[in-house]
Amino acid sequence: MMLNTNFIAGTLFVSIIGMCATGVTWISSTLIGVDKNVAVMAVKIDDNSQKIDELHSMLKPMWEEFTGRTYDDNLAGFNAAAVKGQ
């Protein structure tokens, strides 16, 4: 008999090992791709943050001139009367 139990068991074992290796390879490549995307987004976020800081430093003097007030970026101090309940 050509299809004995040892042949069938060996074939199933090799198939399962092959599927596991394929799954591990797919997971690894997916995680590497996700890691690359996260790194790209981190660079974009840092770049945007820098641009926002530059815009803030550029607009702050114009806003202070327009409103006639000077702000030290301390909003808690700005609303001190509200905090004290007055």
Short mmCIF file of C-alpha atoms in Angstrom, two decimals:
data_model
loop_
_atom_site.label_atom_id
_atom_site.label_comp_id
_atom_site.label_asym_id
_atom_site.label_seq_id
_atom_site.Cartn_x
_atom_site.Cartn_y
_atom_site.Cartn_z
CA MET A 1 0.00 0.00 0.00
CA MET A 2 1.56 3.23 -1.16
CA LEU A 3 -0.28 5.63 1.19
CA ASN A 4 0.65 4.22 4.54
CA THR A 5 0.20 6.11 7.83
CA ASN A 6 3.84 7.19 8.07
CA PHE A 7 3.68 8.82 4.64
CA ILE A 8 0.42 10.64 5.49
CA ALA A 9 1.73 11.76 8.90
CA GLY A 10 4.98 13.01 7.35
CA THR A 11 3.12 14.90 4.65
CA LEU A 12 0.81 16.53 7.20
CA PHE A 13 3.77 17.44 9.41
CA VAL A 14 5.67 19.08 6.54
CA SER A 15 2.50 20.92 5.47
CA ILE A 16 1.91 22.28 8.96
CA ILE A 17 5.55 23.36 9.31
CA GLY A 18 5.31 25.08 5.92
CA MET A 19 2.15 26.94 6.94
CA CYS A 20 3.76 28.03 10.21
CA ALA A 21 6.87 29.29 8.40
CA THR A 22 4.68 31.16 5.89
CA GLY A 23 2.67 32.72 8.74
CA VAL A 24 5.79 33.83 10.60
CA THR A 25 7.24 35.31 7.41
CA TRP A 26 4.01 37.20 6.70
CA ILE A 27 3.77 38.52 10.27
CA SER A 28 7.40 39.65 10.21
CA SER A 29 7.05 41.47 6.90
CA THR A 30 3.81 43.12 8.06
CA LEU A 31 5.40 44.33 11.30
CA ILE A 32 8.40 45.70 9.42
CA GLY A 33 6.05 47.59 7.11
CA VAL A 34 4.08 49.00 10.04
CA ASP A 35 7.32 50.04 11.76
CA LYS A 36 8.43 51.91 8.63
CA ASN A 37 5.06 53.70 8.42
CA VAL A 38 5.27 54.69 12.09
CA ALA A 39 8.77 56.09 11.56
CA VAL A 40 7.60 58.14 8.57
CA MET A 41 4.64 59.51 10.56
CA ALA A 42 6.92 60.43 13.48
CA VAL A 43 9.12 62.46 11.13
CA LYS A 44 6.07 64.20 9.66
CA ILE A 45 4.69 64.96 13.13
CA ASP A 46 8.04 66.40 14.25
CA ASP A 47 8.18 68.55 11.12
CA ASN A 48 4.61 69.79 11.66
CA SER A 49 5.33 70.52 15.32
CA GLN A 50 8.35 72.60 14.34
CA LYS A 51 6.27 74.55 11.80
CA ILE A 52 3.55 75.18 14.40
CA ASP A 53 6.13 76.47 16.89
CA GLU A 54 7.56 78.79 14.23
CA LEU A 55 4.08 80.11 13.37
CA HIS A 56 3.30 80.63 17.04
CA SER A 57 6.47 82.64 17.62
CA MET A 58 5.67 84.69 14.50
CA LEU A 59 2.00 85.36 15.36
CA LYS A 60 2.39 85.96 19.11
CA PRO A 61 3.85 89.50 18.77
CA MET A 62 1.15 90.45 16.24
CA TRP A 63 -1.59 89.11 18.51
CA GLU A 64 -0.18 90.95 21.52
CA GLU A 65 -0.04 94.16 19.50
CA PHE A 66 -3.62 93.63 18.29
CA THR A 67 -5.07 92.89 21.75
CA GLY A 68 -2.80 95.21 23.72
CA ARG A 69 -2.00 92.40 26.19
CA THR A 70 1.12 90.41 26.89
CA TYR A 71 0.85 86.68 27.56
CA ASP A 72 3.45 84.50 29.22
CA ASP A 73 1.75 81.24 28.09
CA ASN A 74 0.55 80.64 31.66
CA LEU A 75 -3.20 80.26 31.29
CA ALA A 76 -3.62 79.34 34.96
CA GLY A 77 -2.17 82.70 35.95
CA PHE A 78 -4.32 84.42 33.31
CA ASN A 79 -7.50 83.10 34.96
CA ALA A 80 -6.37 83.43 38.58
CA ALA A 81 -9.51 85.34 39.59
CA ALA A 82 -11.71 82.53 38.29
CA VAL A 83 -9.72 79.94 40.21
CA LYS A 84 -10.10 81.89 43.48
CA GLY A 85 -13.86 82.12 42.93
CA GLN A 86 -14.06 85.88 42.69
#
